[in-house]
GROMACS .gro file of C-alpha atoms in nm:
model
  371
    1MET     CA    1  16.720  44.632  17.180
    2LYS     CA    2  16.663  44.606  16.794
    3PHE     CA    3  16.422  44.869  16.703
    4PRO     CA    4  16.070  44.762  16.621
    5ALA     CA    5  15.954  44.650  16.274
    6GLY     CA    6  15.912  44.966  16.062
    7ILE     CA    7  16.161  45.129  16.187
    8THR     CA    8  16.435  45.209  16.060
    9PRO     CA    9  16.787  45.277  16.219
   10PRO     CA   10  17.025  45.492  16.167
   11SER     CA   11  17.295  45.217  16.128
   12PRO     CA   12  17.351  44.883  16.139
   13ASN     CA   13  17.505  45.014  16.514
   14HIS     CA   14  17.222  45.206  16.649
   15VAL     CA   15  16.950  44.999  16.931
   16CYS     CA   16  16.718  45.150  17.120
   17LYS     CA   17  16.781  45.334  17.504
   18LEU     CA   18  16.508  45.241  17.703
   19LYS     CA   19  16.368  45.488  17.930
   20LYS     CA   20  16.231  45.245  18.168
   21SER     CA   21  16.262  44.896  18.218
   22LEU     CA   22  15.948  44.687  17.983
   23TYR     CA   23  15.942  44.404  18.278
   24GLY     CA   24  15.774  44.496  18.624
   25LEU     CA   25  15.529  44.748  18.437
   26ARG     CA   26  15.155  44.719  18.518
   27GLN     CA   27  15.085  44.710  18.226
   28ALA     CA   28  15.285  44.367  18.122
   29SER     CA   29  15.079  44.130  18.284
   30ARG     CA   30  14.746  44.243  18.061
   31CYS     CA   31  14.949  44.119  17.744
   32SER     CA   32  14.610  43.900  17.606
   33ILE     CA   33  14.413  43.873  17.313
   34SER     CA   34  13.994  43.899  17.209
   35ILE     CA   35  13.822  43.810  16.871
   36VAL     CA   36  13.498  43.906  16.814
   37ALA     CA   37  13.327  43.760  16.518
   38VAL     CA   38  13.024  43.949  16.431
   39TYR     CA   39  12.790  43.783  16.143
   40VAL     CA   40  12.490  44.046  16.122
   41VAL     CA   41  12.322  44.041  16.478
   42ASP     CA   42  12.523  43.708  16.596
   43ILE     CA   43  12.852  43.765  16.841
   44LEU     CA   44  13.077  43.535  16.917
   45LEU     CA   45  13.396  43.599  17.129
   46THR     CA   46  13.648  43.452  17.206
   47GLY     CA   47  14.019  43.537  17.434
   48ASN     CA   48  14.275  43.381  17.630
   49ASP     CA   49  14.155  43.693  17.953
   50GLU     CA   50  13.833  43.643  18.119
   51ALA     CA   51  13.870  43.965  18.222
   52GLU     CA   52  13.910  44.120  17.983
   53LEU     CA   53  13.637  43.952  17.826
   54HIS     CA   54  13.407  44.051  18.057
   55GLY     CA   55  13.464  44.394  18.080
   56LEU     CA   56  13.433  44.334  17.659
   57LYS     CA   57  13.075  44.231  17.657
   58GLU     CA   58  12.983  44.500  17.941
   59PHE     CA   59  13.091  44.756  17.743
   60LEU     CA   60  12.942  44.610  17.435
   61ASN     CA   61  12.589  44.538  17.660
   62GLN     CA   62  12.616  44.910  17.671
   63GLU     CA   63  12.661  45.031  17.384
   64PHE     CA   64  12.406  44.772  17.136
   65LYS     CA   65  12.224  44.569  17.422
   66ILE     CA   66  12.370  44.218  17.405
   67LYS     CA   67  12.236  43.888  17.507
   68ASP     CA   68  12.507  43.678  17.687
   69LEU     CA   69  12.428  43.297  17.593
   70GLY     CA   70  12.646  43.179  17.762
   71PHE     CA   71  12.914  42.902  17.595
   72LEU     CA   72  12.965  42.859  17.224
   73HIS     CA   73  12.677  42.588  17.162
   74PHE     CA   74  12.492  42.670  16.844
   75PHE     CA   75  12.570  42.939  16.606
   76LEU     CA   76  12.364  43.036  16.229
   77GLY     CA   77  12.217  42.690  16.207
   78MET     CA   78  12.564  42.506  16.335
   79GLU     CA   79  12.620  42.266  16.653
   80VAL     CA   80  12.939  42.305  16.869
   81ILE     CA   81  12.977  42.007  17.089
   82ARG     CA   82  13.197  42.008  17.328
   83GLU     CA   83  13.492  41.693  17.333
   84PRO     CA   84  13.786  41.631  17.615
   85GLU     CA   85  13.956  41.633  17.283
   86GLY     CA   86  13.847  41.941  17.093
   87LEU     CA   87  13.528  42.037  16.913
   88ILE     CA   88  13.224  41.908  16.676
   89LEU     CA   89  13.122  42.090  16.413
   90SER     CA   90  12.777  41.962  16.296
   91GLN     CA   91  12.485  42.098  16.129
   92ARG     CA   92  12.275  41.832  16.204
   93LYS     CA   93  11.979  42.011  16.281
   94PHE     CA   94  11.968  42.180  15.954
   95THR     CA   95  12.029  41.830  15.821
   96LEU     CA   96  11.709  41.647  15.950
   97ASP     CA   97  11.497  41.990  15.913
   98LEU     CA   98  11.641  41.921  15.514
   99LEU     CA   99  11.510  41.628  15.471
  100GLU     CA  100  11.181  41.649  15.633
  101GLU     CA  101  11.069  41.956  15.409
  102PHE     CA  102  11.176  41.758  15.128
  103SER     CA  103  10.983  41.439  15.277
  104SER     CA  104  11.284  41.178  15.206
  105LEU     CA  105  11.366  41.075  15.592
  106HIS     CA  106  11.182  40.782  15.460
  107LEU     CA  107  11.455  40.745  15.117
  108THR     CA  108  11.688  40.413  15.081
  109PRO     CA  109  11.995  40.572  15.252
  110ALA     CA  110  12.307  40.626  14.926
  111SER     CA  111  12.653  40.580  15.028
  112SER     CA  112  12.818  40.840  14.811
  113PRO     CA  113  12.671  41.195  14.720
  114LEU     CA  114  12.701  41.127  14.342
  115ASP     CA  115  12.658  40.810  14.105
  116SER     CA  116  13.001  40.798  13.973
  117SER     CA  117  12.827  40.609  13.668
  118ILE     CA  118  12.597  40.872  13.521
  119LYS     CA  119  12.725  41.203  13.354
  120LEU     CA  120  12.476  41.483  13.372
  121LEU     CA  121  12.455  41.708  13.050
  122ALA     CA  122  12.297  42.060  12.952
  123LYS     CA  123  11.946  42.087  12.732
  124THR     CA  124  11.926  41.702  12.829
  125GLY     CA  125  11.608  41.537  12.932
  126ASP     CA  126  11.269  41.711  13.053
  127PRO     CA  127  11.276  42.032  13.192
  128VAL     CA  128  11.207  42.093  13.591
  129PRO     CA  129  10.829  42.197  13.606
  130ASP     CA  130  10.946  42.399  13.866
  131PRO     CA  131  11.335  42.551  13.849
  132THR     CA  132  11.235  42.697  14.156
  133LEU     CA  133  11.262  42.357  14.391
  134TYR     CA  134  11.600  42.298  14.226
  135ARG     CA  135  11.730  42.603  14.287
  136HIS     CA  136  11.587  42.585  14.647
  137LEU     CA  137  11.747  42.239  14.742
  138LEU     CA  138  12.116  42.358  14.574
  139GLY     CA  139  12.101  42.651  14.790
  140LYS     CA  140  11.997  42.433  15.107
  141LEU     CA  141  12.302  42.163  15.003
  142ASN     CA  142  12.524  42.510  14.946
  143TYR     CA  143  12.470  42.604  15.339
  144LEU     CA  144  12.557  42.236  15.466
  145THR     CA  145  12.930  42.296  15.312
  146HIS     CA  146  13.048  42.495  15.584
  147THR     CA  147  13.082  42.142  15.794
  148ARG     CA  148  13.019  41.907  15.504
  149SER     CA  149  13.300  41.919  15.260
  150ASP     CA  150  13.189  41.619  15.149
  151LEU     CA  151  12.934  41.779  14.939
  152SER     CA  152  13.119  42.062  14.749
  153PHE     CA  153  13.195  41.886  14.484
  154THR     CA  154  12.877  41.752  14.427
  155VAL     CA  155  12.746  42.140  14.490
  156GLN     CA  156  12.984  42.239  14.271
  157HIS     CA  157  12.862  42.030  13.944
  158LEU     CA  158  12.480  42.005  14.009
  159SER     CA  159  12.486  42.396  14.061
  160GLN     CA  160  12.691  42.460  13.687
  161TYR     CA  161  12.273  42.367  13.606
  162MET     CA  162  12.053  42.643  13.811
  163GLN     CA  163  11.964  42.853  13.519
  164ASP     CA  164  11.760  42.546  13.327
  165PRO     CA  165  11.777  42.262  13.554
  166ARG     CA  166  11.633  41.910  13.371
  167GLN     CA  167  11.489  41.627  13.536
  168PRO     CA  168  11.822  41.424  13.548
  169HIS     CA  169  11.964  41.670  13.728
  170LEU     CA  170  11.713  41.750  13.964
  171ASP     CA  171  11.713  41.353  14.016
  172ALA     CA  172  12.068  41.375  14.102
  173ALA     CA  173  12.010  41.628  14.346
  174TYR     CA  174  11.749  41.389  14.523
  175ARG     CA  175  12.023  41.123  14.571
  176VAL     CA  176  12.266  41.406  14.783
  177LEU     CA  177  11.899  41.324  15.026
  178HIS     CA  178  11.977  41.009  14.986
  179TYR     CA  179  12.300  41.061  15.092
  180LEU     CA  180  12.251  41.273  15.418
  181LEU     CA  181  12.019  41.046  15.508
  182LYS     CA  182  12.294  40.768  15.574
  183ASP     CA  183  12.485  40.992  15.872
  184PRO     CA  184  12.283  41.274  15.916
  185SER     CA  185  12.497  41.376  16.241
  186LEU     CA  186  12.843  41.398  16.017
  187GLY     CA  187  13.027  41.691  16.145
  188LEU     CA  188  13.357  41.835  16.146
  189PHE     CA  189  13.605  41.732  16.420
  190MET     CA  190  13.852  42.068  16.549
  191SER     CA  191  14.152  41.908  16.776
  192ALA     CA  192  14.270  42.095  17.086
  193SER     CA  193  14.611  41.975  17.029
  194PRO     CA  194  14.829  42.246  17.014
  195SER     CA  195  14.907  42.178  16.650
  196PHE     CA  196  14.975  42.530  16.468
  197GLN     CA  197  15.100  42.307  16.111
  198LEU     CA  198  14.911  42.348  15.837
  199LEU     CA  199  14.904  42.034  15.590
  200ALA     CA  200  14.729  42.130  15.192
  201PHE     CA  201  14.682  41.899  14.892
  202CYS     CA  202  14.549  42.001  14.609
  203ASP     CA  203  14.434  41.778  14.295
  204SER     CA  204  14.263  41.879  13.911
  205ASP     CA  205  14.068  41.699  13.691
  206TRP     CA  206  14.188  41.774  13.324
  207GLY     CA  207  13.881  41.891  13.114
  208THR     CA  208  13.618  41.685  13.288
  209CYS     CA  209  13.320  41.904  13.187
  210PRO     CA  210  13.236  41.686  12.828
  211GLU     CA  211  13.076  42.045  12.725
  212THR     CA  212  13.326  42.288  12.769
  213ARG     CA  213  13.614  42.106  12.855
  214ARG     CA  214  13.738  42.323  13.191
  215SER     CA  215  13.845  42.126  13.407
  216VAL     CA  216  13.806  42.095  13.810
  217SER     CA  217  14.024  42.231  14.027
  218GLY     CA  218  14.004  42.129  14.412
  219PHE     CA  219  14.216  42.179  14.762
  220TYR     CA  220  14.242  42.076  15.086
  221ILE     CA  221  14.397  42.259  15.449
  222SER     CA  222  14.418  42.120  15.776
  223LEU     CA  223  14.528  42.279  16.100
  224GLY     CA  224  14.728  42.028  16.296
  225SER     CA  225  14.408  41.703  16.200
  226SER     CA  226  14.180  41.985  16.173
  227PRO     CA  227  14.016  42.078  15.804
  228ILE     CA  228  13.981  42.440  15.766
  229SER     CA  229  13.962  42.499  15.437
  230TRP     CA  230  13.855  42.362  15.107
  231LYS     CA  231  13.752  42.449  14.782
  232SER     CA  232  13.619  42.257  14.445
  233LYS     CA  233  13.575  42.505  14.155
  234LYS     CA  234  13.548  42.457  13.749
  235GLN     CA  235  13.824  42.642  13.641
  236THR     CA  236  13.809  42.972  13.460
  237SER     CA  237  13.987  42.866  13.127
  238ILE     CA  238  14.092  42.579  12.906
  239SER     CA  239  14.378  42.382  13.050
  240LEU     CA  240  14.565  42.295  12.754
  241SER     CA  241  14.764  42.001  12.963
  242SER     CA  242  14.729  41.837  13.282
  243ALA     CA  243  15.022  41.959  13.401
  244GLU     CA  244  14.891  42.328  13.323
  245ALA     CA  245  14.515  42.229  13.541
  246GLU     CA  246  14.732  42.129  13.810
  247TYR     CA  247  14.939  42.411  13.841
  248ARG     CA  248  14.621  42.659  13.797
  249SER     CA  249  14.465  42.449  14.097
  250MET     CA  250  14.807  42.497  14.249
  251ARG     CA  251  14.773  42.853  14.212
  252ARG     CA  252  14.469  42.867  14.388
  253VAL     CA  253  14.549  42.714  14.685
  254VAL     CA  254  14.860  42.861  14.734
  255ALA     CA  255  14.646  43.206  14.755
  256GLU     CA  256  14.456  43.090  15.031
  257LEU     CA  257  14.765  42.981  15.141
  258THR     CA  258  14.861  43.321  15.154
  259TRP     CA  259  14.513  43.474  15.268
  260LEU     CA  260  14.546  43.214  15.619
  261ILE     CA  261  14.895  43.281  15.669
  262ARG     CA  262  14.766  43.600  15.723
  263LEU     CA  263  14.464  43.647  15.912
  264PHE     CA  264  14.692  43.354  16.163
  265GLU     CA  265  14.888  43.664  16.219
  266ASP     CA  266  14.617  43.890  16.287
  267LEU     CA  267  14.507  43.611  16.529
  268SER     CA  268  14.835  43.608  16.717
  269ILE     CA  269  14.868  43.259  16.549
  270PRO     CA  270  15.262  43.086  16.548
  271ILE     CA  271  15.236  42.932  16.219
  272SER     CA  272  15.558  42.681  16.120
  273LEU     CA  273  15.654  42.744  15.754
  274PRO     CA  274  15.717  42.609  15.497
  275VAL     CA  275  15.375  42.489  15.475
  276PRO     CA  276  15.372  42.186  15.279
  277LEU     CA  277  15.185  42.126  15.005
  278HIS     CA  278  15.114  41.760  14.835
  279SER     CA  279  15.107  41.747  14.458
  280ASP     CA  280  15.027  41.412  14.278
  281SER     CA  281  15.173  41.591  13.903
  282GLN     CA  282  15.534  41.584  13.852
  283ALA     CA  283  15.515  41.820  13.598
  284ALA     CA  284  15.402  42.049  13.777
  285LEU     CA  285  15.667  42.024  14.072
  286HIS     CA  286  15.943  42.044  13.861
  287ILE     CA  287  15.718  42.378  13.651
  288ALA     CA  288  15.728  42.505  14.019
  289LYS     CA  289  16.097  42.491  14.159
  290ASN     CA  290  16.241  42.548  13.780
  291PRO     CA  291  16.284  42.882  13.724
  292VAL     CA  292  16.348  42.865  13.339
  293PHE     CA  293  16.004  42.901  13.164
  294HIS     CA  294  16.043  42.729  12.824
  295GLU     CA  295  15.753  42.726  12.537
  296ARG     CA  296  15.553  42.449  12.740
  297THR     CA  297  15.510  42.727  13.001
  298LYS     CA  298  15.424  43.086  12.836
  299HIS     CA  299  15.074  43.028  12.829
  300VAL     CA  300  15.085  42.974  13.240
  301GLU     CA  301  15.366  43.184  13.358
  302ILE     CA  302  15.156  43.474  13.579
  303ASP     CA  303  15.061  43.145  13.798
  304CYS     CA  304  15.339  42.984  13.729
  305HIS     CA  305  15.497  43.317  13.896
  306PHE     CA  306  15.307  43.334  14.194
  307VAL     CA  307  15.363  42.995  14.327
  308ARG     CA  308  15.744  43.002  14.258
  309GLN     CA  309  15.685  43.335  14.434
  310GLN     CA  310  15.585  43.155  14.746
  311PHE     CA  311  15.837  42.907  14.708
  312LEU     CA  312  16.138  43.058  14.734
  313ALA     CA  313  15.985  43.287  15.017
  314GLY     CA  314  15.953  42.972  15.276
  315LEU     CA  315  15.596  42.991  15.247
  316ILE     CA  316  15.550  42.653  15.088
  317SER     CA  317  15.722  42.339  14.982
  318LEU     CA  318  15.591  42.141  14.767
  319SER     CA  319  15.566  41.745  14.797
  320PHE     CA  320  15.472  41.450  14.534
  321VAL     CA  321  15.163  41.251  14.669
  322ARG     CA  322  15.113  40.924  14.501
  323SER     CA  323  14.733  40.917  14.357
  324THR     CA  324  14.593  40.682  14.621
  325SER     CA  325  14.745  40.907  14.903
  326LYS     CA  326  14.557  41.235  14.810
  327LEU     CA  327  14.315  41.401  15.043
  328ALA     CA  328  14.200  41.659  14.725
  329ASP     CA  329  14.012  41.362  14.535
  330LEU     CA  330  13.695  41.425  14.742
  331PHE     CA  331  13.721  41.802  14.527
  332THR     CA  332  13.717  41.697  14.169
  333LYS     CA  333  13.528  41.413  14.116
  334PRO     CA  334  13.286  41.197  14.163
  335LEU     CA  335  13.340  40.826  14.400
  336THR     CA  336  13.199  40.515  14.467
  337GLY     CA  337  13.072  40.417  14.825
  338PRO     CA  338  13.338  40.258  15.016
  339LEU     CA  339  13.657  40.515  14.831
  340HIS     CA  340  13.502  40.825  14.941
  341ARG     CA  341  13.369  40.696  15.303
  342ASN     CA  342  13.796  40.627  15.284
  343LEU     CA  343  13.877  40.953  15.217
  344LEU     CA  344  13.610  41.111  15.457
  345ARG     CA  345  13.777  40.944  15.749
  346ARG     CA  346  14.109  41.068  15.656
  347ILE     CA  347  14.002  41.414  15.655
  348GLY     CA  348  13.820  41.443  15.943
  349LEU     CA  349  13.481  41.407  15.923
  350GLY     CA  350  13.272  41.194  16.085
  351PRO     CA  351  12.933  41.112  16.284
  352ARG     CA  352  12.917  41.250  16.616
  353PHE     CA  353  12.958  40.873  16.755
  354TYR     CA  354  13.265  40.838  16.590
  355TRP     CA  355  13.459  41.101  16.726
  356ALA     CA  356  13.306  40.953  17.104
  357LEU     CA  357  13.413  40.607  17.003
  358PHE     CA  358  13.793  40.831  16.888
  359TYR     CA  359  13.837  40.918  17.217
  360LEU     CA  360  13.746  40.639  17.421
  361GLY     CA  361  13.992  40.417  17.216
  362SER     CA  362  14.257  40.728  17.300
  363LEU     CA  363  14.155  40.673  17.663
  364LEU     CA  364  14.195  40.318  17.665
  365ASP     CA  365  14.495  40.266  17.471
  366CYS     CA  366  14.655  40.577  17.697
  367ARG     CA  367  14.551  40.384  18.035
  368SER     CA  368  14.673  40.006  17.928
  369LYS     CA  369  15.019  40.175  17.847
  370ASN     CA  370  15.030  40.316  18.194
  371ASN     CA  371  14.924  39.965  18.290
   0.00000   0.00000   0.00000
């Protein structure tokens, strides 16, 4: 038997001598895993052994007096709907309560959260009489981004005006309510397929901020066909070229992938490596694959070293994707209604009835093939 990790053998020829057989022991059949997620006083339990989960519940009840609510249906404002093909995570009730709070149930629905033709600026327009209203609305919208990745860029964009909100900013925030009214049950579909292949997309919008000329980074990561991580964030420094902006965006998603892989290892989830990382910047891909750092890349050398280190370690593989196929566009810029809806379908975000029709269609397709 080979030496386990953490123990150095005296020589490459040494092996372990077993005093007992590994097979047939009473403990061999008890190889299981239990996962406990705790948020303040709310607890989620899952695992692959019902007997162990039952014992864990009894132990927690003895220590803390917990209440067993059965299968997960509602957690922290998120509704969990069980379907034969997987789970649907939605914040429908939270969305409807938000629309009712701001008297928006009678409004005309909008096809996108932001109007792509309107450019918002700081210190432009009349000050909002009650800035707390703007901040309260943005806080609610920010909580919705847990299941509504389509709001990530919008919330990031509007949040930069929270210190001194003006009327155009408040009007833009109210437009998001129009957008929510169109599909209040929009949610994530977490597929039950046993695919453990991570897939990542990254993008940036170079110098998009008209006042600071800082770029916006965005990324999207899926596990199998299930979206698990996304981000829209303004970069901390000014990029001197589009390649630099793209590379900083690439570094951000690689850092997220590094953390996710460590998390999956702790959860005993086998991840297929390397992780395909897609970018529409040929320059950024060439920099990552080129071991020679010249004058044009010296100012981003730390980011270059980090991404290249993970590339050489086999954690990621770098692939070019056409601009028309990049999913991270949703997190870097406002889009028109048709393009916005198209990207929503491609990243696994849809209303509840959409997933029901999807499952029904897959059943009909299977039956037709069997016949």
